[in-house]
Amino acid sequence: MRRLAVGGCLLALAGCGHMPDLPFIGAAEPEPQPTLAELPVAALDTNREVVPAQSLEAVAGHYRKVLAVAEDPDVQLQVRRRLADLELLASEAQESTDAPVSYAAVIETYQELLAEYPGADGSDQLVYQMARAYDMDGRNTESVALMERLSADFPGSTHRLEAEFRKGESYFSAGDYKRAERAYLDVAHSESDHEYRAASLYMLGWTRFKLSRHDEAVMAFLDSLDLLLQDGSRPEAVSRGDREMAADCFRVLAVIFDAQGGSTAIAAHFTGPYQRSYQHRVYMALGDLYLEQERYQDSADTFAAYASAYPDSPFAHEFRWRVIGVYEAGGFPDAVIAAKARYVDDYSFGKDYWSMAAPEQRDVMSPRLRQYLDELARYHHALAQALEGGPATEQYLVAADYYGLYIDGFPEDEAVPDMAFLEGESLDAGAEYRRAIESYEWMAYSYPEHPQAAEAAYAAVLAYHRLKPLQGDEQLNLIDSQLQFARRFPDDARAPAVQA
């Protein structure tokens, strides 16, 4: 059918599905007066070349030869039905060409067969195929009428559920949402497992949305998602068609929840037994909707709402990361800094979240943490340099903390020596002299070949002199620091004075 891709190939194959007793066409020329039992069964000869596939016209030619000599009415019916199905397939194949396509002849054939063989086995198949032909011919009214006939006259037909679904499609397209709802409900509530259940629930959701029954629409969309994502909520776990249907469910759910109050409406819905493994994607869809509409604060608030409501979720860090992206897109630099600080506070090394994170999560978080720690340290360092007094001291110490987190989190990183020196500078400027000495000396003597190693070692000596009064062994430590500087960096111009 043109309107729904799912099942299209199956429908084409189904056209030949009610003649199980017919032989393999082309296996042998039939003898006069054949019966179904006498027709030979094809066998594969592995010593011969594979016979190429025949065209639809060639296959139809074989059936016409069978029909010309067949006297058994059952054989005649089955062959004529097969010929009609082949004619329908041939017409459908023409749709991909520029040639005009008409289904009038094949429709007439199906009408003749139904008239000549009333009540024959497989009549539901004839009605079904004729409805397909009308649909392909653009005659929707006649197609729907036949689907209604199929449902009424053949309640046990294997095509009944599809007929109901197609009726629902037609009613929906015509804006008759109440009749469409009844048709989709019939399909969705069928006890048998079938391929139309998820699609019928999806369309039921849309139908109720059109009827402004939004709460019921939400339930239908979620029931559809339960089926579409039953093999897992990761996109690669489902087929492309199901992924697209699921994505549309999330989009319309975002529209509904926006109208009902945004993320608070989502939180109110997904409580207790109503929680779903994929509910994070509902928040994601709503946040993305707001972002598309340039409602930056609403978008950021939605992403943050999920991370706050489910702080231990394996997706929480992704939502915090999206908050940062939203503020960057909206041009809110102060909010970006605050969001990056929140990311570091929640997911940095040594935090519970990091400890519980799977390796693949850490692989995602680690480069972000490296970037944010660097940016935050430099931001607060620069801010401190622009301030005076207590506010400057506070910012220096914040910067030092971020430098320290970077060093602890990425001990093998090539930037560690620079970070250690900057940490010492920040602590020194923040009057945390003892901690500054520790950072300076660790950098200087762990990386003696670094261009700033001597500078760090000398800065440690100067920091000792700012300790007033020296306590305990600090006087001895000062002497050791001076001697070590002179011994490790004898070519430095300051070495003689320090040693003296």
PDB file of C-alpha atoms in Angstrom, residues 337 376-388 391-396 398-399:
ATOM      1  CA  ILE A 337      30.773  28.374  33.438  1.00  0.00           C
ATOM      2  CA  LEU A 376      37.499  26.460  34.814  1.00  0.00           C
ATOM      3  CA  ALA A 377      40.967  26.711  36.347  1.00  0.00           C
ATOM      4  CA  ARG A 378      42.091  29.321  33.835  1.00  0.00           C
ATOM      5  CA  TYR A 379      38.803  31.214  34.080  1.00  0.00           C
ATOM      6  CA  HIS A 380      39.029  31.597  37.863  1.00  0.00           C
ATOM      7  CA  HIS A 381      42.760  32.338  37.685  1.00  0.00           C
ATOM      8  CA  ALA A 382      42.154  35.156  35.212  1.00  0.00           C
ATOM      9  CA  LEU A 383      39.196  36.418  37.241  1.00  0.00           C
ATOM     10  CA  ALA A 384      41.348  36.521  40.389  1.00  0.00           C
ATOM     11  CA  GLN A 385      43.998  38.578  38.597  1.00  0.00           C
ATOM     12  CA  ALA A 386      41.340  41.158  37.758  1.00  0.00           C
ATOM     13  CA  LEU A 387      40.179  41.455  41.374  1.00  0.00           C
ATOM     14  CA  GLU A 388      41.701  42.642  44.627  1.00  0.00           C
ATOM     15  CA  PRO A 391      37.479  38.266  46.328  1.00  0.00           C
ATOM     16  CA  ALA A 392      40.772  37.781  44.493  1.00  0.00           C
ATOM     17  CA  THR A 393      42.050  35.367  47.147  1.00  0.00           C
ATOM     18  CA  GLU A 394      38.855  33.343  46.909  1.00  0.00           C
ATOM     19  CA  GLN A 395      39.141  33.033  43.141  1.00  0.00           C
ATOM     20  CA  TYR A 396      42.831  32.052  43.306  1.00  0.00           C
ATOM     21  CA  VAL A 398      39.115  28.037  43.408  1.00  0.00           C
ATOM     22  CA  ALA A 399      41.509  28.008  40.462  1.00  0.00           C
TER      23      ALA A 399
END
